[in-house]
Coordinates of C-alpha atoms in Angstrom, one line a residue:
Chain Q
M1 CA 2.8 70.5 -48.1
L2 CA 6.0 68.0 -48.0
E3 CA 8.8 69.7 -49.8
L4 CA 12.1 68.4 -50.8
Q5 CA 14.7 70.8 -51.9
N6 CA 17.9 69.9 -53.5
L7 CA 18.1 66.6 -52.0
H8 CA 21.4 64.8 -52.4
I9 CA 21.8 61.1 -51.6
S10 CA 24.6 58.7 -52.2
Y11 CA 26.1 55.6 -51.2
G12 CA 29.8 56.1 -51.3
A13 CA 30.9 57.0 -55.0
H14 CA 27.3 55.9 -56.2
T15 CA 25.0 58.9 -56.4
V16 CA 21.3 58.0 -56.1
F17 CA 19.7 61.5 -56.1
A18 CA 21.5 64.8 -57.1
S19 CA 19.7 68.1 -56.4
V20 CA 16.2 66.6 -56.6
N21 CA 13.3 68.8 -55.8
A22 CA 9.7 67.6 -55.4
T23 CA 6.5 68.6 -53.5
F24 CA 3.7 66.4 -52.3
R25 CA 0.3 67.8 -50.9
E26 CA -0.7 67.0 -47.5
G27 CA -3.7 64.8 -47.1
A28 CA -3.4 63.0 -50.5
V29 CA -2.1 59.8 -52.0
H30 CA 1.1 60.0 -54.0
G31 CA 2.5 57.2 -56.0
I32 CA 6.3 56.7 -56.7
V33 CA 7.4 54.7 -59.6
G34 CA 10.7 53.8 -61.3
S35 CA 12.8 51.1 -62.6
N36 CA 14.7 48.6 -60.3
G37 CA 17.6 50.4 -58.6
K38 CA 16.5 53.9 -59.5
G39 CA 16.0 54.7 -55.8
K40 CA 12.5 54.4 -54.6
T41 CA 13.3 52.7 -51.5
T42 CA 16.1 55.0 -50.8
F43 CA 13.8 57.9 -51.4
L44 CA 11.3 56.6 -48.8
K45 CA 14.0 55.6 -46.4
A46 CA 15.5 59.1 -46.6
L47 CA 12.2 60.6 -45.7
A48 CA 11.8 58.3 -42.8
G49 CA 15.3 59.3 -41.5
M50 CA 16.9 55.8 -42.1
I51 CA 19.4 57.1 -44.7
V52 CA 22.0 59.8 -44.3
V53 CA 21.0 62.6 -46.7
Q54 CA 24.2 64.3 -47.7
S55 CA 22.6 67.9 -48.4
G56 CA 19.2 69.3 -49.1
E57 CA 16.1 70.3 -47.1
M58 CA 13.0 68.2 -46.4
L59 CA 10.2 70.4 -45.0
L60 CA 6.7 69.4 -43.7
G61 CA 4.3 72.3 -43.5
G62 CA 7.2 74.6 -43.8
A63 CA 9.1 73.3 -40.9
S64 CA 12.0 70.8 -41.1
L65 CA 10.6 67.3 -41.4
N66 CA 10.7 65.4 -38.2
T67 CA 11.3 61.7 -38.7
R68 CA 8.8 60.9 -36.0
D69 CA 6.1 62.3 -38.2
C70 CA 6.8 59.6 -40.8
A71 CA 6.3 55.8 -40.5
L72 CA 7.6 53.4 -43.1
L73 CA 6.3 50.0 -44.2
E74 CA 9.5 48.2 -45.6
I75 CA 9.3 45.8 -48.5
E76 CA 10.0 42.9 -46.1
P77 CA 8.6 44.0 -42.8
F78 CA 10.7 43.1 -39.7
F79 CA 9.2 40.8 -36.9
Y80 CA 10.9 39.7 -33.8
P81 CA 11.2 36.0 -34.0
R82 CA 8.5 33.8 -32.2
I83 CA 6.1 36.5 -31.1
T84 CA 2.4 36.5 -31.8
G85 CA 0.5 39.0 -33.8
A86 CA -1.1 40.3 -30.7
E87 CA 2.3 41.0 -29.3
Y88 CA 3.5 42.7 -32.3
L89 CA 0.6 45.1 -32.4
R90 CA 0.9 45.9 -28.8
L91 CA 4.3 47.5 -29.6
F92 CA 2.6 50.2 -31.4
Q93 CA 0.3 50.9 -28.6
F94 CA 3.2 52.6 -26.8
N95 CA 3.3 55.4 -29.4
N96 CA -0.4 55.7 -29.9
P97 CA -2.4 54.7 -26.7
D98 CA -5.7 54.9 -28.7
F99 CA -4.6 52.1 -31.1
T100 CA -6.5 49.0 -30.4
G101 CA -5.1 46.3 -32.6
V102 CA -7.9 43.8 -32.0
D103 CA -10.5 46.3 -33.4
W104 CA -8.4 47.1 -36.6
N105 CA -7.7 43.5 -37.1
R106 CA -11.4 43.3 -38.0
L107 CA -10.2 44.7 -41.2
F108 CA -8.0 41.5 -42.1
A109 CA -9.2 38.9 -39.6
L110 CA -5.6 37.8 -38.8
P111 CA -5.1 35.1 -36.2
L112 CA -3.4 37.5 -33.7
D113 CA -2.7 34.6 -31.1
D114 CA -0.7 32.6 -33.5
E115 CA 3.0 33.1 -33.9
I116 CA 4.0 35.4 -36.8
A117 CA 6.3 32.6 -38.0
T118 CA 3.2 30.7 -39.0
Y119 CA 1.6 33.5 -41.2
S120 CA 2.0 33.6 -44.8
A121 CA 3.7 36.5 -46.7
G122 CA 0.6 38.2 -47.4
M123 CA -0.7 37.9 -43.7
K124 CA 2.7 39.3 -42.6
K125 CA 2.3 42.3 -44.7
K126 CA -1.3 42.9 -43.4
L127 CA 0.1 42.8 -39.9
A128 CA 2.7 45.2 -40.7
L129 CA 0.2 47.5 -42.3
L130 CA -1.9 47.4 -39.2
G131 CA 1.2 48.4 -37.2
I132 CA 1.9 51.4 -39.6
I133 CA -1.7 52.6 -39.3
G134 CA -1.5 52.3 -35.6
L135 CA 1.4 54.7 -35.4
K136 CA -0.9 57.2 -36.9
P137 CA 1.8 59.2 -38.7
R138 CA 1.3 62.5 -40.5
V139 CA 3.2 61.0 -43.4
M140 CA 2.8 57.2 -44.2
L141 CA 5.6 55.7 -46.5
L142 CA 4.6 52.4 -48.2
D143 CA 7.3 50.7 -50.0
E144 CA 5.8 48.2 -52.4
P145 CA 2.6 47.7 -50.2
L146 CA 0.7 45.6 -52.9
N147 CA 3.5 42.8 -53.0
S148 CA 2.1 39.6 -51.7
L149 CA -1.2 41.0 -51.1
D150 CA -4.2 39.1 -52.6
F151 CA -6.6 40.8 -55.1
D152 CA -9.3 41.6 -52.7
T153 CA -7.0 43.0 -50.0
S154 CA -5.2 45.3 -52.7
Y155 CA -8.6 47.0 -53.3
L156 CA -9.3 47.1 -49.7
L157 CA -5.8 48.6 -49.0
M158 CA -6.4 51.2 -51.7
D159 CA -9.7 52.3 -50.3
T160 CA -8.3 52.4 -46.8
L161 CA -5.5 54.6 -48.0
R162 CA -7.9 57.1 -49.6
L163 CA -9.8 57.3 -46.2
L164 CA -6.6 57.8 -44.3
A165 CA -5.6 60.6 -46.8
A166 CA -9.2 62.2 -46.3
H167 CA -8.4 62.1 -42.5
G168 CA -5.2 64.2 -43.3
T169 CA -2.6 61.6 -43.6
T170 CA -0.1 62.1 -46.4
V171 CA 0.6 58.8 -48.1
L172 CA 3.5 58.1 -50.3
L173 CA 3.5 54.4 -51.9
S174 CA 6.0 53.1 -54.2
S175 CA 5.4 50.4 -57.0
H176 CA 7.0 49.0 -59.9
I177 CA 3.9 49.0 -61.8
V178 CA 2.0 52.1 -62.8
E179 CA -1.5 50.8 -63.4
P180 CA -2.5 49.9 -59.8
L181 CA -1.6 53.4 -58.8
T182 CA -3.7 55.3 -61.2
S183 CA -7.0 54.3 -59.4
V184 CA -5.8 55.5 -56.0
C185 CA -3.1 58.3 -56.4
D186 CA -3.6 62.1 -56.6
T187 CA -0.2 62.2 -58.2
I188 CA 2.4 59.8 -59.3
T189 CA 6.1 60.7 -59.3
W190 CA 8.3 58.9 -61.7
I191 CA 12.1 58.6 -60.7
A192 CA 13.9 58.3 -64.0
G193 CA 17.4 59.1 -63.0
E194 CA 19.4 60.8 -60.4
Q195 CA 18.4 64.3 -61.3
D196 CA 15.4 63.4 -63.3
V197 CA 12.2 63.2 -61.1
Q198 CA 9.0 64.0 -62.7
C199 CA 5.5 64.4 -61.1
F200 CA 2.1 63.7 -63.0
E201 CA -1.2 64.9 -61.9
R202 CA -4.4 62.8 -62.2
P203 CA -5.6 64.3 -65.6
E204 CA -2.3 62.9 -67.1
F205 CA -2.8 59.3 -65.8
P206 CA -4.5 57.9 -68.8
T207 CA -1.5 58.5 -71.2
L208 CA 1.0 57.9 -68.3
A209 CA 2.0 54.5 -69.1
Q210 CA 2.8 55.4 -72.8
K211 CA 4.7 58.3 -71.5
L212 CA 7.0 56.2 -69.1
R213 CA 7.4 53.5 -71.6
P214 CA 7.6 55.0 -75.0
G215 CA 9.6 52.3 -76.8
G216 CA 9.1 48.4 -76.6
H217 CA 11.6 45.7 -75.8
E218 CA 12.5 45.0 -79.3
E219 CA 16.3 44.6 -78.6
Q220 CA 15.8 42.4 -75.5
I221 CA 13.3 40.3 -77.2
A222 CA 15.7 39.7 -80.0
L223 CA 18.3 38.7 -77.5
V224 CA 15.9 36.3 -75.8
K225 CA 15.3 34.6 -79.0
Q226 CA 18.9 34.5 -80.1
L227 CA 19.7 32.8 -76.6
L228 CA 16.8 30.5 -76.8
G229 CA 18.0 29.4 -80.3
H230 CA 21.6 29.0 -78.9
H231 CA 20.4 26.8 -76.0
R232 CA 18.3 24.6 -78.5
S233 CA 21.3 24.1 -80.8
D234 CA 23.4 22.9 -77.7
G235 CA 20.9 20.3 -76.8
G236 CA 18.9 22.0 -74.0
M237 CA 19.5 24.1 -71.0
E238 CA 22.4 23.2 -68.8
E239 CA 21.3 21.6 -65.5
Chain Z
M1 CA 13.2 52.0 -17.9
Q2 CA 10.8 53.2 -20.5
P3 CA 7.7 51.0 -20.6
I4 CA 8.4 50.0 -24.4
L5 CA 11.8 48.8 -23.5
A6 CA 10.6 46.7 -20.8
Y7 CA 7.8 45.3 -23.1
I8 CA 10.4 44.5 -25.8
L9 CA 12.8 42.9 -23.3
R10 CA 9.6 40.6 -22.0
L11 CA 8.8 39.8 -25.5
R12 CA 12.5 38.6 -26.2
L13 CA 12.5 36.6 -23.0
N14 CA 9.1 35.0 -24.0
A15 CA 10.3 34.2 -27.4
F16 CA 13.5 32.4 -25.9
A17 CA 11.2 30.4 -23.5
R18 CA 8.9 29.3 -26.5
S19 CA 12.1 28.4 -28.6
L20 CA 13.4 26.2 -25.7
R21 CA 10.0 24.8 -25.1
S22 CA 9.5 23.6 -28.8
L23 CA 13.1 22.5 -29.1
T24 CA 12.9 20.2 -26.1
G25 CA 9.2 19.2 -26.5
R26 CA 9.4 18.0 -30.1
D27 CA 12.6 16.2 -30.4
P28 CA 13.9 13.8 -28.0
F29 CA 17.4 14.3 -29.3
G30 CA 17.1 18.1 -28.5
L31 CA 15.8 17.2 -25.0
A32 CA 18.8 14.9 -24.5
L33 CA 21.1 17.5 -25.7
A34 CA 19.7 20.1 -23.6
L35 CA 20.2 17.9 -20.4
G36 CA 23.4 16.9 -21.6
A37 CA 24.7 20.5 -22.0
I38 CA 23.2 21.5 -18.6
L39 CA 24.9 18.6 -16.9
G40 CA 28.1 19.2 -18.8
C41 CA 28.1 22.8 -17.9
A42 CA 27.3 22.1 -14.3
V43 CA 30.0 19.5 -13.9
F44 CA 32.6 21.8 -15.9
F45 CA 32.0 25.0 -13.9
A46 CA 31.7 23.1 -10.6
R47 CA 35.0 21.5 -11.1
N48 CA 36.9 24.5 -12.6
I49 CA 35.2 27.6 -11.4
H50 CA 38.3 28.5 -9.2
R51 CA 40.9 28.1 -12.1
V52 CA 42.4 31.3 -13.2
E53 CA 41.3 30.5 -16.9
M54 CA 37.7 30.9 -15.9
I55 CA 38.2 34.6 -15.4
I56 CA 39.0 34.9 -19.1
M57 CA 36.9 32.2 -20.5
I58 CA 33.5 33.1 -19.0
P59 CA 33.6 36.6 -20.0
M60 CA 34.9 35.5 -23.5
L61 CA 31.8 33.1 -23.8
H62 CA 29.6 36.0 -23.0
L63 CA 31.3 38.2 -25.4
A64 CA 30.9 35.6 -28.1
L65 CA 27.2 35.1 -27.4
V66 CA 26.5 38.8 -27.3
N67 CA 28.7 39.6 -30.5
F68 CA 26.8 36.7 -32.4
I69 CA 23.5 38.3 -31.6
H70 CA 24.4 41.7 -32.1
G71 CA 26.0 41.0 -35.6
M72 CA 22.8 39.5 -36.7
R73 CA 20.4 42.2 -35.6
K74 CA 18.1 43.4 -38.1
D75 CA 15.5 45.5 -36.0
A76 CA 17.5 48.8 -36.4
D77 CA 15.0 50.2 -38.7
F78 CA 12.0 48.9 -37.1
L79 CA 13.1 50.3 -33.4
A80 CA 13.9 53.6 -35.2
G81 CA 10.3 53.6 -36.5
L82 CA 8.9 53.1 -33.0
G83 CA 11.1 55.8 -31.6
V84 CA 13.0 53.4 -29.4
S85 CA 16.6 54.1 -28.4
R86 CA 18.5 51.3 -29.9
R87 CA 21.6 51.6 -27.8
L88 CA 19.6 51.5 -24.6
L89 CA 17.6 48.6 -25.5
F90 CA 20.7 46.6 -26.5
L91 CA 22.4 47.6 -23.4
W92 CA 19.4 46.3 -21.3
E93 CA 19.2 43.2 -23.4
Y94 CA 22.7 42.3 -23.2
S95 CA 23.0 43.0 -19.6
V96 CA 20.3 40.6 -18.8
L97 CA 22.2 38.0 -20.9
A98 CA 25.2 38.8 -18.8
V99 CA 23.5 37.6 -15.6
P100 CA 24.5 33.9 -15.8
A101 CA 28.3 35.1 -16.5
V102 CA 28.0 37.5 -13.5
C103 CA 26.7 34.7 -11.2
L104 CA 29.4 32.3 -12.1
L105 CA 32.1 34.9 -11.8
A106 CA 30.7 35.7 -8.4
F107 CA 31.9 32.1 -7.2
S108 CA 35.3 32.3 -9.1
A109 CA 38.7 33.0 -7.6
Y110 CA 38.2 36.7 -8.4
P111 CA 34.7 37.8 -7.9
Q112 CA 35.8 41.4 -9.0
A113 CA 35.8 40.0 -12.4
M114 CA 32.0 39.9 -12.2
V115 CA 32.1 43.6 -13.7
L116 CA 33.8 42.3 -16.9
P117 CA 30.5 40.7 -18.7
V118 CA 28.6 43.9 -17.9
V119 CA 31.3 46.1 -19.3
L120 CA 31.7 44.0 -22.4
S121 CA 27.9 44.2 -23.0
A122 CA 28.0 48.0 -22.7
I123 CA 30.9 48.1 -25.2
I124 CA 29.0 45.8 -27.7
A125 CA 25.8 47.7 -27.3
S126 CA 27.5 51.0 -28.0
T127 CA 28.8 49.8 -31.3
P128 CA 26.5 49.7 -34.5
P129 CA 25.9 46.2 -35.9
F130 CA 28.2 45.9 -39.0
A131 CA 25.4 45.5 -41.5
W132 CA 24.2 49.0 -41.0
S133 CA 27.2 50.8 -39.5
H134 CA 27.8 52.7 -42.8
R135 CA 24.7 54.6 -42.4
R136 CA 26.1 56.5 -39.4
L137 CA 29.2 57.7 -41.0
T138 CA 29.4 61.3 -42.4
P139 CA 29.6 61.7 -46.1
S140 CA 33.4 62.1 -46.3
R141 CA 33.8 59.3 -43.9
Q142 CA 31.3 57.1 -45.8
K143 CA 33.2 57.7 -49.0
A144 CA 36.5 56.7 -47.4
F145 CA 34.9 53.8 -45.7
F146 CA 33.6 52.4 -49.1
S147 CA 36.6 52.9 -51.0
S148 CA 38.7 51.3 -48.2
Q149 CA 36.3 48.5 -47.9
K150 CA 36.3 47.9 -51.6
T151 CA 40.0 47.5 -51.8
L152 CA 40.6 45.4 -48.8
L153 CA 37.5 43.3 -49.7
H154 CA 38.8 42.9 -53.2
A155 CA 42.2 41.8 -52.1
L156 CA 40.8 39.3 -49.7
R157 CA 38.3 37.9 -52.1
K158 CA 41.2 37.4 -54.7
F159 CA 43.1 35.5 -52.3
F160 CA 40.2 33.5 -51.0
T161 CA 39.0 32.6 -54.4
W162 CA 42.4 31.4 -55.3
L163 CA 42.7 29.3 -52.2
V164 CA 39.0 27.9 -52.2
P165 CA 37.7 28.0 -55.7
S166 CA 34.5 26.5 -54.7
L167 CA 30.9 27.3 -53.8
A168 CA 31.4 27.5 -50.0
F169 CA 28.9 30.3 -49.7
E170 CA 28.9 30.2 -45.7
W171 CA 32.4 31.0 -45.8
W172 CA 32.1 33.9 -48.3
G173 CA 29.1 35.2 -46.3
G174 CA 30.9 34.7 -43.1
L175 CA 34.1 36.4 -44.2
R176 CA 32.1 39.6 -45.5
Q177 CA 30.1 39.6 -42.2
R178 CA 32.8 38.9 -39.7
R179 CA 35.8 40.3 -41.1
L180 CA 36.2 42.7 -38.0
A181 CA 35.8 39.5 -35.7
L182 CA 38.3 37.7 -37.6
F183 CA 40.7 40.7 -37.4
I184 CA 40.3 40.7 -33.7
L185 CA 40.9 36.8 -33.6
W186 CA 44.0 37.2 -35.5
T187 CA 45.5 40.0 -33.5
G188 CA 44.4 38.5 -30.3
A189 CA 46.0 35.0 -31.2
F190 CA 49.2 36.8 -32.0
L191 CA 49.3 38.8 -28.9
L192 CA 48.4 35.9 -26.7
A193 CA 51.0 33.8 -28.2
W194 CA 53.3 34.0 -25.1
Q195 CA 50.5 33.5 -22.5
P196 CA 49.9 30.2 -20.9
L197 CA 46.1 30.8 -21.8
L198 CA 47.0 30.7 -25.5
L199 CA 45.7 27.2 -26.3
S200 CA 42.5 27.7 -24.5
A201 CA 41.9 31.0 -26.2
I202 CA 42.8 29.8 -29.7
L203 CA 40.6 26.6 -29.4
F204 CA 37.8 28.8 -28.2
F205 CA 38.1 31.1 -31.0
L206 CA 38.7 28.4 -33.6
V207 CA 35.4 27.0 -32.5
I208 CA 33.4 29.9 -32.4
T209 CA 34.3 30.8 -35.9
P210 CA 32.6 28.0 -37.9
I211 CA 29.7 28.3 -35.5
E212 CA 29.3 31.9 -36.6
F213 CA 29.9 31.1 -40.3
Y214 CA 27.5 28.2 -40.4
G215 CA 24.8 30.0 -38.1
T216 CA 22.6 31.1 -41.0
G217 CA 20.7 28.5 -42.8
E218 CA 20.7 29.2 -46.4
H219 CA 17.5 29.0 -48.5
R220 CA 16.2 25.6 -49.4
S221 CA 16.6 26.5 -53.3
M222 CA 20.3 27.0 -52.7
V223 CA 20.8 23.6 -51.1
Q224 CA 18.9 22.0 -54.0
A225 CA 20.9 24.0 -56.5
L226 CA 24.0 22.1 -55.5
Y227 CA 22.1 18.9 -56.3
R228 CA 24.0 15.8 -55.3
S229 CA 23.2 12.6 -53.3
P230 CA 22.8 13.5 -49.6
S231 CA 25.9 11.7 -48.7
Q232 CA 28.0 13.3 -51.5
F233 CA 26.6 16.6 -50.8
L234 CA 27.4 16.3 -47.1
R235 CA 31.0 15.2 -48.0
L236 CA 31.2 18.3 -50.4
K237 CA 30.0 20.6 -47.6
V238 CA 32.4 19.2 -45.0
S239 CA 35.4 19.5 -47.2
Q240 CA 34.5 23.0 -48.4
G241 CA 34.1 23.9 -44.6
F242 CA 37.4 22.4 -43.8
C243 CA 39.1 24.1 -46.6
G244 CA 37.7 27.5 -45.7
Y245 CA 38.5 26.9 -42.1
A246 CA 42.1 25.9 -42.7
V247 CA 42.6 29.0 -45.0
L248 CA 41.4 31.5 -42.4
L249 CA 42.7 30.0 -39.2
T250 CA 46.1 28.5 -40.0
P251 CA 48.0 31.9 -40.5
P252 CA 47.1 33.2 -36.9
V253 CA 48.0 29.9 -35.3
M254 CA 51.3 29.9 -37.3
L255 CA 52.0 33.5 -36.4
G256 CA 51.3 32.6 -32.8
M257 CA 53.7 29.6 -32.9
V258 CA 56.5 31.7 -34.4
H259 CA 55.9 34.4 -32.0
Y260 CA 56.0 32.0 -29.0
I261 CA 59.3 30.4 -30.3
L262 CA 60.9 33.8 -30.9
R263 CA 59.9 34.9 -27.5
N264 CA 61.3 31.8 -25.7
L265 CA 64.3 31.5 -27.6
P266 CA 66.7 33.8 -25.7
S267 CA 65.5 32.6 -22.2
V268 CA 66.0 29.0 -22.4
S269 CA 68.8 26.7 -22.8
A270 CA 69.2 24.4 -25.8
N271 CA 68.2 21.5 -23.7
T272 CA 65.0 23.1 -22.3
L273 CA 64.2 24.4 -25.9
S274 CA 64.4 20.9 -27.4
A275 CA 62.0 19.6 -24.7
Q276 CA 59.7 22.6 -24.7
V277 CA 59.2 23.4 -28.4
P278 CA 58.0 19.9 -29.4
L279 CA 55.6 19.7 -26.6
F280 CA 54.2 23.1 -27.6
L281 CA 54.0 22.1 -31.2
A282 CA 52.1 18.9 -30.1
S283 CA 49.7 20.7 -28.3
V284 CA 49.1 23.2 -31.0
V285 CA 48.5 20.2 -33.4
A286 CA 46.2 18.5 -30.9
S287 CA 44.1 21.7 -30.4
L288 CA 44.0 22.3 -34.2
A289 CA 42.8 18.8 -34.7
V290 CA 40.0 19.0 -32.1
S291 CA 38.9 22.3 -33.5
F292 CA 39.0 20.8 -37.0
I293 CA 36.8 18.0 -36.0
L294 CA 34.4 20.4 -34.2
A295 CA 34.2 22.5 -37.4
S296 CA 33.3 19.5 -39.4
L297 CA 30.8 18.8 -36.6
C298 CA 29.2 22.2 -37.3
V299 CA 28.7 21.5 -41.0
V300 CA 27.1 18.1 -40.2
A301 CA 25.0 19.6 -37.4
K302 CA 23.8 22.5 -39.7
Y303 CA 22.1 20.0 -42.3
A304 CA 21.0 17.5 -39.3
F305 CA 19.0 20.4 -38.0
Y306 CA 18.5 22.1 -41.4
V307 CA 16.9 24.8 -41.4
E308 CA 16.1 25.2 -37.7
G309 CA 18.8 27.7 -36.7
M310 CA 17.9 27.6 -32.9
S311 CA 18.3 23.7 -32.8
F312 CA 21.5 24.0 -34.9
M313 CA 23.1 26.6 -32.5
F314 CA 21.9 24.6 -29.4
A315 CA 23.2 21.3 -30.7
V316 CA 26.7 22.8 -31.6
S317 CA 26.8 24.9 -28.4
S318 CA 26.1 21.6 -26.5
M319 CA 28.8 19.6 -28.4
V320 CA 31.3 22.3 -27.7
T321 CA 30.4 22.7 -24.0
L322 CA 30.6 19.0 -23.5
T323 CA 34.1 18.9 -25.5
L324 CA 35.5 21.8 -23.5
A325 CA 34.0 20.3 -20.3
T326 CA 35.7 17.1 -21.0
L327 CA 39.0 18.6 -22.3
W328 CA 41.0 17.4 -19.3
H329 CA 39.9 13.8 -20.1
P330 CA 40.6 13.2 -23.8
Y331 CA 39.1 9.7 -23.9
I332 CA 35.7 11.1 -22.8
S333 CA 36.0 13.9 -25.4
I334 CA 36.8 11.3 -28.2
I335 CA 33.9 9.1 -27.1
G336 CA 31.5 12.1 -27.0
L337 CA 32.6 13.4 -30.4
S338 CA 32.2 9.9 -31.9
V339 CA 28.8 9.4 -30.5
S340 CA 27.8 12.9 -31.6
F341 CA 29.0 12.2 -35.3
S342 CA 27.3 8.7 -35.2
I343 CA 24.0 10.2 -34.3
L344 CA 24.2 13.6 -36.4
I345 CA 25.5 12.1 -39.8
P346 CA 22.5 9.8 -40.4
K347 CA 20.4 12.6 -39.2
A348 CA 21.8 15.0 -41.6
V349 CA 21.7 12.5 -44.5
K350 CA 18.0 11.8 -43.6
R351 CA 17.1 15.4 -43.7
L352 CA 18.9 16.0 -46.9
R353 CA 17.2 13.1 -48.5
I354 CA 13.9 14.7 -47.6
L355 CA 15.2 17.9 -49.2
F356 CA 16.3 16.2 -52.3
S357 CA 13.2 13.9 -52.8

């Protein structure tokens, strides 16, 4: 079990999490959702040890979480400039000698001999994903993994994550949208505020979207209409 | 050395070699610049290696290079994920980069100075790059850091907006990222004011600043947002750069001048002072003029090579090297700069025309 107890994280005066508690089963896929700026990335980075946690405990299997057990896929993965895909994957082999990038690349068929700079955004994301898989972590943290992936690859990734979970990996993935997570996740955690973190189990998924978004956007839509009307009366948008 | 560190180091060297190959292979102008820079450097160091100034200049060049690379590093989280010691990797990388400086200093008047680039590399490697330094602070210090940063930054921003009410985002970004380096520059300029090395030191820093600020190519959409005709756009950017440059760098020069005059006043007679101060002022004005021209060159070079950062850095470094190399022959400097401008301005306009089309 991955347990977070009384987690407190802040950036200077701005508190992101205050006394947050959450538990995640091992060997399962967990979704993290929340509005922009609510702390999804901060949450994942804190688990990966990339952000200072002011107070609280992070436990994995009852022992203090070792950041070496976690691997994080960032929204925009980092690549050294002017290196090839094969050279990048070779980096992960130092941590896991059993990892063979060429074999795993049969999943995505990336041109590993080309420089990464020539890859599209989706190809870069796939390459970074292969690297993370190569690390073979106990806890896999994926920040917006579906961004820039095509339709087919998104489904492939979902199925791969399920298989990884079946092999004992705990997967946490964040998303802005709930719908894609419902097919793959065992639980979905909603970050609503600095102290308000709610966890939903699979039986609750069908009504989840409605729970998270009880009201519409009537006020905002009225504002857009008003602004559009204002522009029209001015003779068009400013260039 | 850990195998992964050796591998990353090898990757970095390979990447550098690839950049050089693509730079010289694709663009005849780049090839000419590369050859010119190598020739300029060789002539410069062959002729001046025994000068005392070299003991300062070579380590400073190395420091500027390493500091520039260190400030831009974005691989912190990636390295942490791989379980690699960042400090150790930085130390190895910067020590490898120090090899040319160490070799040059070995032939200088004071070979003992060879140790300086290595020590400077170690110091830079031990400091966190500014972008992620706040993460290493304890919670109480983090709070103090953010509040002090806010106050200082607000004051600076207010002052800067008042002086440069424009869209010079390179200078905004540069100011945010490099304020520590600027503080060192200002303090250094003040402290060095009484030294005979003043002019070369100030000139050097004045040149490095715009290179650092203009090093990052903004996104194409940002350039297009400031839609003008290519020539107008270039004029706008040069004037903005010029303005930001003057705002930031005139105060330390003035401070240095005041310091110099105050220091020399009691020790010289009225006659020598009347001869010395105008000479000093003339040399300060001359060095400012050269650095202003080089700042403009940075702006033009950025758009001439937009958005290939490596080519930009290489072109500007070559120009600066050539200018420094020919500093003792003003006519050659003037000819060199004129030729550079006559090549770079049409190149920049052409590149911008493609962007705007």
